[in-house]
Coordinates of C-alpha atoms in Angstrom, one line a residue:
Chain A
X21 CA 0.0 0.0 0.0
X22 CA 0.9 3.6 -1.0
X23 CA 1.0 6.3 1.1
X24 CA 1.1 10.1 0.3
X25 CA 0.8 13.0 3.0
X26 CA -0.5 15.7 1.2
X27 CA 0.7 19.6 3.6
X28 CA -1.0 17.9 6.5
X29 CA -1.5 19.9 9.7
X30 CA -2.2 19.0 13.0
X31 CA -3.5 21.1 15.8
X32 CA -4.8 19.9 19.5
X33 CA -6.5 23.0 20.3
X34 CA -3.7 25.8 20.2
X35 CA -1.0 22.9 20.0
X36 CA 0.5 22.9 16.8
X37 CA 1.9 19.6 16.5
X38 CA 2.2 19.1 12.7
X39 CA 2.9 21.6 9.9
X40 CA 3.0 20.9 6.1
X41 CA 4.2 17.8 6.4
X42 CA 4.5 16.4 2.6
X43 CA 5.9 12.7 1.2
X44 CA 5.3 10.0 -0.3
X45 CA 5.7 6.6 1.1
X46 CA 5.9 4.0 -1.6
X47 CA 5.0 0.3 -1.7
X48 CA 7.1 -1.9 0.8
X49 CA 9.2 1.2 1.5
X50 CA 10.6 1.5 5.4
X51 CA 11.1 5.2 6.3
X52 CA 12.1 6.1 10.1
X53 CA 11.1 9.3 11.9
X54 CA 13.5 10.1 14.4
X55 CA 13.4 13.5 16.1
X56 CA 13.2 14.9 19.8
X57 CA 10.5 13.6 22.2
X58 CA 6.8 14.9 21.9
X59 CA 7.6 16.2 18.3
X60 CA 4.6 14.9 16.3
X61 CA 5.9 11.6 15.1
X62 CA 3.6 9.3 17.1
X63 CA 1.0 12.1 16.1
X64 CA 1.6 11.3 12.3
X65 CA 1.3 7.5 12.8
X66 CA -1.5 8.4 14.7
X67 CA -3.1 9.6 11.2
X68 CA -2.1 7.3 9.2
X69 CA -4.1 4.7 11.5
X70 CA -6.9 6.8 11.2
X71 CA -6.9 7.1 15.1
X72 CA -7.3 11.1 14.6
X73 CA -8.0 13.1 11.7
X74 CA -5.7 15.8 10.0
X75 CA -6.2 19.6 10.5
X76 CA -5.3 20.1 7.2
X77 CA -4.1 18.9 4.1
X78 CA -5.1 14.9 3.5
X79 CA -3.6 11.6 4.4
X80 CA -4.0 9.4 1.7
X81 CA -3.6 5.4 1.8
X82 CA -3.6 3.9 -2.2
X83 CA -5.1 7.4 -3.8
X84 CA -8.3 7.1 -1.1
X85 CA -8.2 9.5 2.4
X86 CA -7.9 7.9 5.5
X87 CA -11.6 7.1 7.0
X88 CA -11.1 5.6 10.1
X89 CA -9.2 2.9 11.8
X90 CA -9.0 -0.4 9.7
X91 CA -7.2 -3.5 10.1
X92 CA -5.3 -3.1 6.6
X93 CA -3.2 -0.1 8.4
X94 CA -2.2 -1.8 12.0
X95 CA -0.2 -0.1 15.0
X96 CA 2.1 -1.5 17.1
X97 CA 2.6 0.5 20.6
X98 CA 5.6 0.8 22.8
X99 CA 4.4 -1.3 25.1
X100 CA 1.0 -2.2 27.6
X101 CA -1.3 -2.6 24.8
X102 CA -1.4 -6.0 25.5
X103 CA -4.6 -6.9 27.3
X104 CA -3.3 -8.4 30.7
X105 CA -7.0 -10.0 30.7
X106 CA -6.0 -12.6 27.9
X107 CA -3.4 -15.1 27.5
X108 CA -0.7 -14.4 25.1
X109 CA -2.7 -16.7 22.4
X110 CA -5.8 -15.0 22.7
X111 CA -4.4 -11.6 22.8
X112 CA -2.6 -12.9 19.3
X113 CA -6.0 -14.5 18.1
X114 CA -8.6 -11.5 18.9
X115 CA -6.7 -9.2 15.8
X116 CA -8.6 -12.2 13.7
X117 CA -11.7 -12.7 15.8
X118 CA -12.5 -8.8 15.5
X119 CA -12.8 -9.1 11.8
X120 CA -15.4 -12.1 11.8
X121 CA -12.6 -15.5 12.1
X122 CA -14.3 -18.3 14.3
X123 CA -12.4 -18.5 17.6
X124 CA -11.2 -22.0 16.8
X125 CA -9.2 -20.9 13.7
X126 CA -8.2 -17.4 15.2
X127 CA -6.8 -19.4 18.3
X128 CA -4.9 -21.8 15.4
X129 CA -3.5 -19.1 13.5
X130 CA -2.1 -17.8 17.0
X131 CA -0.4 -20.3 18.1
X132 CA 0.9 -20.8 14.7
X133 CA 2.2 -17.2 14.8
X134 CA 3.4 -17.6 18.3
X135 CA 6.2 -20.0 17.0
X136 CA 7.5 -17.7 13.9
X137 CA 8.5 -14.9 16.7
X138 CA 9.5 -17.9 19.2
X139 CA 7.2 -18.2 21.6
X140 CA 6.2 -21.5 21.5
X141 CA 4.9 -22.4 24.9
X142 CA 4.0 -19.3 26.4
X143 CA 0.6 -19.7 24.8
X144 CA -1.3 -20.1 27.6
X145 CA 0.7 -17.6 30.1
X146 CA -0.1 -14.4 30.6
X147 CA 1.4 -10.9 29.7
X148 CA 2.3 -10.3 33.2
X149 CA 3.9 -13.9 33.3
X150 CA 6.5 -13.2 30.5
X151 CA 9.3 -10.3 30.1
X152 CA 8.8 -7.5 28.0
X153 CA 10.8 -8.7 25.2
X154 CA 8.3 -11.5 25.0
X155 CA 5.4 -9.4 25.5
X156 CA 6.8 -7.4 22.7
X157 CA 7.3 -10.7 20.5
X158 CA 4.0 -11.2 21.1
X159 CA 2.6 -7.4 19.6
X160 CA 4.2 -8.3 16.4
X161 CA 2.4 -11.7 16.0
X162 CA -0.9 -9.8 16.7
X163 CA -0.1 -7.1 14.2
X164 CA 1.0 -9.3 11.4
X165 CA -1.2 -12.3 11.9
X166 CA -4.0 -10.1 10.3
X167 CA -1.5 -9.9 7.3
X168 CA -1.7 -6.0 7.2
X169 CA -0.3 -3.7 4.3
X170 CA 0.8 -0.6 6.5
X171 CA 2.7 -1.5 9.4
X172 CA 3.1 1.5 12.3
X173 CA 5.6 1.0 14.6
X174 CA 5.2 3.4 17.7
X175 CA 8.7 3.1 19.6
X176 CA 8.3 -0.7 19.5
X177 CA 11.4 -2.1 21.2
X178 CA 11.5 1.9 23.5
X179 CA 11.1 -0.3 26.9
X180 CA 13.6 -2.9 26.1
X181 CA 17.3 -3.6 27.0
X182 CA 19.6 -3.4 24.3
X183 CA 20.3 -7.0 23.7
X184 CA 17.0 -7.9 23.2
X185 CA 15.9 -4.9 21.3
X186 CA 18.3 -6.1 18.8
X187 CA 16.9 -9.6 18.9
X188 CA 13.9 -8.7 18.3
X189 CA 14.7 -5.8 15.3
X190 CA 16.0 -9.0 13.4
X191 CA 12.7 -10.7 14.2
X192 CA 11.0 -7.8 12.8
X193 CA 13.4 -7.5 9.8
X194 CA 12.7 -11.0 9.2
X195 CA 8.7 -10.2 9.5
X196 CA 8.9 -7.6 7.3
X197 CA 11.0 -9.1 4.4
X198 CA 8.5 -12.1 4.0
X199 CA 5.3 -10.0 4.3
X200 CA 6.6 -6.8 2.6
X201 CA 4.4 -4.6 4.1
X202 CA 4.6 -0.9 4.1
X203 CA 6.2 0.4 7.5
X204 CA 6.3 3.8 9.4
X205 CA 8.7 3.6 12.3
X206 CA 8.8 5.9 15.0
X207 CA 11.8 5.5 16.9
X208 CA 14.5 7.2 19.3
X209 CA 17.3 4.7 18.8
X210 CA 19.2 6.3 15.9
X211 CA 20.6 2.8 15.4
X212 CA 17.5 1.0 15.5
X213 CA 16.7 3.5 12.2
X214 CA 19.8 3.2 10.3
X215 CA 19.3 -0.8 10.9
X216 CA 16.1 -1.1 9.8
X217 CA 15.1 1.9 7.8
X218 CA 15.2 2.2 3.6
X219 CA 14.8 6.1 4.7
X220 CA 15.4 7.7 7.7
X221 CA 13.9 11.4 8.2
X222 CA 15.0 13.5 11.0
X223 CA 12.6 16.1 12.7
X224 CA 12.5 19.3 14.6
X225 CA 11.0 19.9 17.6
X226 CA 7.3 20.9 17.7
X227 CA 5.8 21.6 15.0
X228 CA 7.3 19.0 13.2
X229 CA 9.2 19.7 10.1
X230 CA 12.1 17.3 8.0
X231 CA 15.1 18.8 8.8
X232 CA 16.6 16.3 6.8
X233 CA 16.3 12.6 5.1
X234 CA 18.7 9.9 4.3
X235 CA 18.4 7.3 1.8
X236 CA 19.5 3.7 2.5
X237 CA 17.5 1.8 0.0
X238 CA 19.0 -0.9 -1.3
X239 CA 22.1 -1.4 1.3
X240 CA 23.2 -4.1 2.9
X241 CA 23.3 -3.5 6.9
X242 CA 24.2 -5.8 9.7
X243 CA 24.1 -4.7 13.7
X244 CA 27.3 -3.6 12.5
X245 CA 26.5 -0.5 11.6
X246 CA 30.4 1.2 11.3
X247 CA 29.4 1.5 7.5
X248 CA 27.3 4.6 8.5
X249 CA 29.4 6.5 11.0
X250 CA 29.2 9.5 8.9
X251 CA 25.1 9.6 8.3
X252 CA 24.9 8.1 12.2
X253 CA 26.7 11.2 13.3
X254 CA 24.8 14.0 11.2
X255 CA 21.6 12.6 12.4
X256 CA 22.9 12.8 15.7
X257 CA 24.1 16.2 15.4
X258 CA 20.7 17.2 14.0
X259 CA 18.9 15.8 17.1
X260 CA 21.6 18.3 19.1
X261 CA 23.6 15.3 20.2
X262 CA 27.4 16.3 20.6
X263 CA 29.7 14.2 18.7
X264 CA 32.9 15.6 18.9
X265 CA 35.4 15.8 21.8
X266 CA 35.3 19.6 23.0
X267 CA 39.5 20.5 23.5
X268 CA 39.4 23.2 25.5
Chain B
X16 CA 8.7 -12.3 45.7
X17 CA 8.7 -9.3 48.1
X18 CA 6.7 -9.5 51.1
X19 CA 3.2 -11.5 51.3
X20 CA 0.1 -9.1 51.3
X21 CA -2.3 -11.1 52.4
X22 CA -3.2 -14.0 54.8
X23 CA -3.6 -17.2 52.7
X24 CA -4.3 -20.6 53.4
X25 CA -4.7 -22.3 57.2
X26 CA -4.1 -18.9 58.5
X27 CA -7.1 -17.2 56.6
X28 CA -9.7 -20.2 57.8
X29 CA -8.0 -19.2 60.9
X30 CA -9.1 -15.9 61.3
X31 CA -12.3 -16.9 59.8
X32 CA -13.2 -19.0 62.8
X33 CA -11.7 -17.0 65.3
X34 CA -14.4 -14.2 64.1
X35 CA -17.4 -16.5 64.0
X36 CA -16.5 -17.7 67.4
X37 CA -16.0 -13.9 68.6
X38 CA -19.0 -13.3 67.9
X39 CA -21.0 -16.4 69.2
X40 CA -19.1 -15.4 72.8
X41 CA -20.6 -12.3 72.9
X42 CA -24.2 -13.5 71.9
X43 CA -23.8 -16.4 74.1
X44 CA -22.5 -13.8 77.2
X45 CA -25.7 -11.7 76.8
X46 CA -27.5 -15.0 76.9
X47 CA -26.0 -16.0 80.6
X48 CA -26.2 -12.2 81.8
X49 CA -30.0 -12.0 80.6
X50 CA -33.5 -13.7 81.2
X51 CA -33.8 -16.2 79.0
X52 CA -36.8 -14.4 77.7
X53 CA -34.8 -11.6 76.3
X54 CA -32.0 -13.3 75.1
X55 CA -31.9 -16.9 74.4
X56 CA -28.8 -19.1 74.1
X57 CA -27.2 -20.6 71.1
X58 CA -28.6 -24.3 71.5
X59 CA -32.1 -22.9 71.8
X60 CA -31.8 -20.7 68.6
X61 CA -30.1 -23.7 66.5
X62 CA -32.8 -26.2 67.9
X63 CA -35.6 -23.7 66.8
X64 CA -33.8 -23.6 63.4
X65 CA -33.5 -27.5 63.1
X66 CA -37.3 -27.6 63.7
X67 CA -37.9 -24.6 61.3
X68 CA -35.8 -26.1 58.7
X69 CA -38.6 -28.7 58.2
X70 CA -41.3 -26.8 58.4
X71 CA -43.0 -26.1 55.0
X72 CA -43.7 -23.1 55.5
X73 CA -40.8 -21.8 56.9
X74 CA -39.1 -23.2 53.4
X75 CA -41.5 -21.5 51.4
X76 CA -41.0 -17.8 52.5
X77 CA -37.5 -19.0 52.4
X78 CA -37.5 -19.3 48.6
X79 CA -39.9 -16.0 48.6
X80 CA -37.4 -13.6 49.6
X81 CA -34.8 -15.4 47.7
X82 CA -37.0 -15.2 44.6
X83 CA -38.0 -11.7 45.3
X84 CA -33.8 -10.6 46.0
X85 CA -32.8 -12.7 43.0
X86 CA -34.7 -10.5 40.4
X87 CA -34.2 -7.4 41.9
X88 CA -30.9 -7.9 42.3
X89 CA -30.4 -9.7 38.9
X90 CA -32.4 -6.7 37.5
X91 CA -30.0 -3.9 39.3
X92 CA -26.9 -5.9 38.0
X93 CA -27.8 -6.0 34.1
X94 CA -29.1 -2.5 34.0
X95 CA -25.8 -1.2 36.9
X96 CA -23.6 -3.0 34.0
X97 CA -25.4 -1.9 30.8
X98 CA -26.0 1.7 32.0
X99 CA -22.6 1.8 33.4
X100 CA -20.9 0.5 30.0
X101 CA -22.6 2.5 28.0
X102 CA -22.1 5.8 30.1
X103 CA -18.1 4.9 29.6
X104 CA -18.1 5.7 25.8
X105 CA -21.2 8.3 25.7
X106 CA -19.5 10.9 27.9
X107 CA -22.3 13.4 28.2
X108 CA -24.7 10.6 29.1
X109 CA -22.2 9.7 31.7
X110 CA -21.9 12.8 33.6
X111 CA -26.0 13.2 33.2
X112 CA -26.6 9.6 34.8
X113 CA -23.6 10.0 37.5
X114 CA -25.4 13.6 38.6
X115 CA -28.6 11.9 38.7
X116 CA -27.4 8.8 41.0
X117 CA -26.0 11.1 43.4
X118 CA -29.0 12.7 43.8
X119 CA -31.8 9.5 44.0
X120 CA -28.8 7.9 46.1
X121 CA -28.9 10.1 48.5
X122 CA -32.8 8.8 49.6
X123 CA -32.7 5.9 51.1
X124 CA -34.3 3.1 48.9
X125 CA -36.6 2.2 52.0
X126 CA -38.3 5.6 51.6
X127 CA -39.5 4.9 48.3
X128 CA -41.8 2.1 50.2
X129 CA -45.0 4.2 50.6
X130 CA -44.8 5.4 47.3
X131 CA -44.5 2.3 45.8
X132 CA -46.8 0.0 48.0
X133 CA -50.2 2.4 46.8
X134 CA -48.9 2.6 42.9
X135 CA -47.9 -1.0 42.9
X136 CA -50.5 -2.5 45.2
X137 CA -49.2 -4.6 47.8
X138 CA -47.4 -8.1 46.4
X139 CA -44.1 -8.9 45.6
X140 CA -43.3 -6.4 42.6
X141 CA -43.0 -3.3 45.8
X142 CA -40.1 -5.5 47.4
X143 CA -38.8 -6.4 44.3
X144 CA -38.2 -2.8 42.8
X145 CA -37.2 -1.5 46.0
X146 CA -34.1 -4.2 46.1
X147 CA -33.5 -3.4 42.9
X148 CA -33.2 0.3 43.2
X149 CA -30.8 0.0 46.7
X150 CA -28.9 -2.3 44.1
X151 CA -28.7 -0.1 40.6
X152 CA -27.0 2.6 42.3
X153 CA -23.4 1.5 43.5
X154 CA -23.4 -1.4 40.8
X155 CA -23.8 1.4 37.8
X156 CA -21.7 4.1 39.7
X157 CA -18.3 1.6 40.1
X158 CA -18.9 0.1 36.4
X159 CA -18.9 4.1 35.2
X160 CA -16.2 5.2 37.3
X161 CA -14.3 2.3 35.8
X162 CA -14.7 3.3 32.6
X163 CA -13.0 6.0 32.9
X164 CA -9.6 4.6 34.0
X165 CA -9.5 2.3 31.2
X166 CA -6.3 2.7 29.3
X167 CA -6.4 4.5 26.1
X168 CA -3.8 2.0 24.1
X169 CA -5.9 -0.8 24.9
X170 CA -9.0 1.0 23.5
X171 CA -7.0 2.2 20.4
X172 CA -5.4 -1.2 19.5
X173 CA -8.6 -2.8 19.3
X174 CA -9.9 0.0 17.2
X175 CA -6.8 -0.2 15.1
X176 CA -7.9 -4.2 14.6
X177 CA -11.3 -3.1 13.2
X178 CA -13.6 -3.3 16.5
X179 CA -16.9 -2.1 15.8
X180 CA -18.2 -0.1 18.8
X181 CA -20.5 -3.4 20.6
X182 CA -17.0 -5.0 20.1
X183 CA -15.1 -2.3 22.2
X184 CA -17.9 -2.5 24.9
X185 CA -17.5 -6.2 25.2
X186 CA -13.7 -7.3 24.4
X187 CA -12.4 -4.5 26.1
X188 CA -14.4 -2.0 28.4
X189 CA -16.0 -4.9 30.1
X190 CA -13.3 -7.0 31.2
X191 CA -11.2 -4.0 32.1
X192 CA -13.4 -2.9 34.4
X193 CA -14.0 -6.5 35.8
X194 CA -12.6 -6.2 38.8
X195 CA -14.2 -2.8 39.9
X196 CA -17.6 -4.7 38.4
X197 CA -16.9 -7.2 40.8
X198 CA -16.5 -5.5 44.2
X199 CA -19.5 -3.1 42.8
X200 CA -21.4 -6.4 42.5
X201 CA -20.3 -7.4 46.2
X202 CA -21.7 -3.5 47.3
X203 CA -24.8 -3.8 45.6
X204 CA -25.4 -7.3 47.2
X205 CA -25.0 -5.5 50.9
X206 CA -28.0 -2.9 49.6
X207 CA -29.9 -5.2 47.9
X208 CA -29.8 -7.5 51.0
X209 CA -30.5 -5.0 53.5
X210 CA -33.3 -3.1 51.7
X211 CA -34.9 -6.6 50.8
X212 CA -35.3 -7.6 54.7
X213 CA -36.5 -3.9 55.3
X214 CA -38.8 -3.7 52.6
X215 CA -40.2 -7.4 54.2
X216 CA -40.6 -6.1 57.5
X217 CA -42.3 -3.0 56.4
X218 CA -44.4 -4.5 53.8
X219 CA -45.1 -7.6 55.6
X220 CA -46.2 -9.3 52.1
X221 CA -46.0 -13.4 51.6
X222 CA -44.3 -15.6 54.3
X223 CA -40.2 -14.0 53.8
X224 CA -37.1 -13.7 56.1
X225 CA -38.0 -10.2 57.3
X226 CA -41.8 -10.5 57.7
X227 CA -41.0 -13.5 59.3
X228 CA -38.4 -11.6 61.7
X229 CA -41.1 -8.5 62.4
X230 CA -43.7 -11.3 63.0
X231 CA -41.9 -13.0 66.0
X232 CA -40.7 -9.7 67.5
X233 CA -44.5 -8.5 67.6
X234 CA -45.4 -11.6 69.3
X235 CA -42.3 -11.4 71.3
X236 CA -40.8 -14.9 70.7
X237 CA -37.3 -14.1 71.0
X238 CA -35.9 -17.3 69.9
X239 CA -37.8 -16.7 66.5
X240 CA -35.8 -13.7 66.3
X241 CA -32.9 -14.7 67.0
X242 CA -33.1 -17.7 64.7
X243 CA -34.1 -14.9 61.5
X244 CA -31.3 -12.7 62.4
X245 CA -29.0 -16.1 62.3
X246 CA -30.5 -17.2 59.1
X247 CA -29.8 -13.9 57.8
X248 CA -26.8 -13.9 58.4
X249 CA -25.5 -17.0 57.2
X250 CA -27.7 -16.6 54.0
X251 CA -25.7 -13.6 53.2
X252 CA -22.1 -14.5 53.8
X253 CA -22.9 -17.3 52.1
X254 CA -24.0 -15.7 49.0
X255 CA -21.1 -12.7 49.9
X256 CA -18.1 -15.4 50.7
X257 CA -18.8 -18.5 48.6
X258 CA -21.1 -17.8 45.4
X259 CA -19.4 -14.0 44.5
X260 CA -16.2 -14.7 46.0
X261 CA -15.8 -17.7 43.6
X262 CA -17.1 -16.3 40.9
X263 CA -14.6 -13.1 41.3
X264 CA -11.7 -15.5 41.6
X265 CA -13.4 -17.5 38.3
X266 CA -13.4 -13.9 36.6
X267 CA -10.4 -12.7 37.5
X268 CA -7.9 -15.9 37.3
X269 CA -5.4 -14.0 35.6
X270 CA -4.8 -12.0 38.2
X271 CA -4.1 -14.8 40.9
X272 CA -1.8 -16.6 38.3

């Protein structure tokens, strides 16, 4: 699925969050926002998911505005969205049963889905039972077991320690290469974008505006990401992150 | 684990007993210190209640009041849970209702018994509406106050997996607010059970607990009333302890997992 932002605005009352923000997002293309905290990134995922509505200017998904939520454009959050009330399985089986699956085959498909991000087992536990890595784990098999075309990361791996953020980026990578889905990815871990990303755009504080965006399409990347030092440290230095030694 | 919070086990029965035995030494005291007239002994009273047990009659208003709290209180609870649900999405309706249940709240459900007993005639359908009422209140208020501390992220990721709005109401408002449900169910029971032997008494319809209770004290037969106030009693921890307690721990297993 396609995705065009078209000078889209975004106001909460006086708050201007978003302003003429314009790009296109094409088919299977990965493009990070990084930029300081509370900028308007989640904001702009938010829209896309058609959670809230632009001010101005349109969000467009294949040529047609955004409507409303659907489960063709699905969200991943940071963390806690997992419902504590339902075992890992049937947290992973209700994205199905919400569009019309009998439980049965939803609760198939989850354990199914389960294995591909390794969790195997853990069906029957509960979110509080398992670490956050796992909990994690489990929000991607609930957001690509209903097979979606846009895939909106919001900070996904934010609350996790760095080892097992990078397990789990490759489990993502992994995800996203089989299913080629469309993905926005909010993140602060200017590695996690250079990883991951096929574009990485960098944004000021509030409102939001692209100071900047780097193309990696088409490169080959590893955790080592020593290939990039140069774009890794003008990103940084556009988020206001020193990276030179000061000689007095 | 950090330290326990609660008693479990042995220890709880423990202090379970030690209360019920508490309070038979105190009822048993007054007993010795008073006429037996005034205040008879334990034996007596469970002897009595023996003898009523197979009495027919005494069986029959049994099942009356228990009829008579079960739909008003089965009433209170699907209208407390459906009112209460609904006012979490609707958020004008919710203040409306809330302002309005703080206001009828505030009259105690017996007062409405006049009132109702001439525009309802005198039967079971007074006692029944009265229960009900004493229950609606705190079983909509705690399901409508627990709306409101629902976490957005859950309600957005369903919406974000297509949930129409019945879907929201029922995969996600109502077993987040499950637990506050729950104790609101266990507050409504106390009003429900309390306005049901009050209404009884006052009314004096059919053969129940309270009119049975008023009865014995206007003939002064103080063994029949101390054997209502025991049946009472028990019937309602019963219900309290065993039948909600179980079903809270049913409802809410994840949490004790």
């Amino acid at each position: 699925m396609q995705l065009s932002f078209e000078n889209v605005d975004k106001r909460f009352g006086e708050l201007e969050v978003i302003k003429g923000f314009s790009r296109e997002v094409g088919q299977g293309e990965l493009v990070a926002l990084v930029g300081p905290s509370g900028c308007g990134k989640s904001t702009l995922l938010h829209l896309v998911a058609g959670l809230e509505k632009p001010s101005g200017g349109r969000v467009l998904a294949d040529g047609r505005p955004v409507a409303g939520p659907g489960p063709r454009r699905t969200l991943v959050f940071q963390e806690h969205a997992l419902y504590p009330w339902l075992t890992l399985q049937a947290n992973v089986a209700m994205a199905l049963e919400l569009q019309g699956t009998d439980k049965a085959t939803a609760f198939r498909e989850a354990t199914n889905w389960l294995g591909r991000v390794n969790l195997a087992g853990f069906e029957h536990y509960y979110p509080h039972q398992v670490s956050g890595g796992m909990r994690q784990r489990t929000a991607l098999a609930r957001a690509f077991i209903a097979k979606p075309e846009v895939l909106l990361l919001d900070e996904p791996f934010g609350a996790l320690d760095a080892l097992t953020r990078m397990a789990l980026q490759d489990v993502l990578r992994d995800l996203i290469e089989e299913h080629q889905p469309t993905v926005l990815l909010v993140t602060h871990d200017v590695d996690e974008a250079l990883y991951l990303a096929d574009h990485v755009l960098v944004f000021s504080s509030r409102p939001a505006r692209v100071l900047k965006a780097f193309d990696f399409a088409h490169c080959e990347k590893s955790h080592d990401l020593s290939g990039f030092a140069a774009e890794r440290k003008e990103i940084l230095s556009l988020l206001g992150i020193k990276t030179e030694v000061e000689h007095a | 684990m950090s330290q326990a919070r609660r008693l479990t086990g042995p220890k709880k029965y423990l202090a379970v007993v030690l209360a019920i035995a508490f309070i038979a030494l105190i009822w048993q005291a007054a007993a010795w210190s008073l006429p037996s007239f005034l205040m008879p002994g334990i034996p007596t009273v469970i002897d009595r209640l023996i003898e009523a047990v197979q009495q027919e009659e005494f069986r029959a208003g049994l099942l009356g009041s228990m009829s008579r709290l079960g739909s008003g209180y089965g009433f209170a609870l699907l209208f407390g849970i459906g009112f209460g649900l609904v006012g979490g999405v609707l958020f004008f309706f919710r203040e409306t209702l809330r302002s309005a249940i703080v206001i009828l709240q505030s009259i105690p459900s017996i007062a409405w018994v006049p009132l109702f007993l001439i525009v309802m005639g005198f039967g079971n359908l007074p006692i029944i509406v009265v229960v009900a009422l004493a229950a609606f209140f705190p079983m909509a208020l705690s399901v409508m106050n627990a709306t409101e501390s629902v976490q957005p992220v859950h309600v957005s990721a369903a919406r974000v997996m297509g949930a129409s709005r019945w879907q929201l109401l029922r995969r996600v408002y109502l077993p987040a607010v499950m637990p506050e449900l729950i104790t609101g169910a266990q507050l409504a029971f106390g009003n429900a059970w309390r306005a049901l032997i009050s209404a009884e008494m006052l009314i004096g319809f059919g053969q129940g607990l309270g009119r049975s209770l008023a009865y014995s004290g206007e003939i002064a037969d103080m063994v029949g009333v101390m054997m209502n106030i025991l049946v009472i009693a028990i019937l309602a921890t019963l219900i309290d302890q065993v039948v909600l307690e179980k079903f809270k721990q049913r409802v809410l297993r994840y949490q004790y997992v």
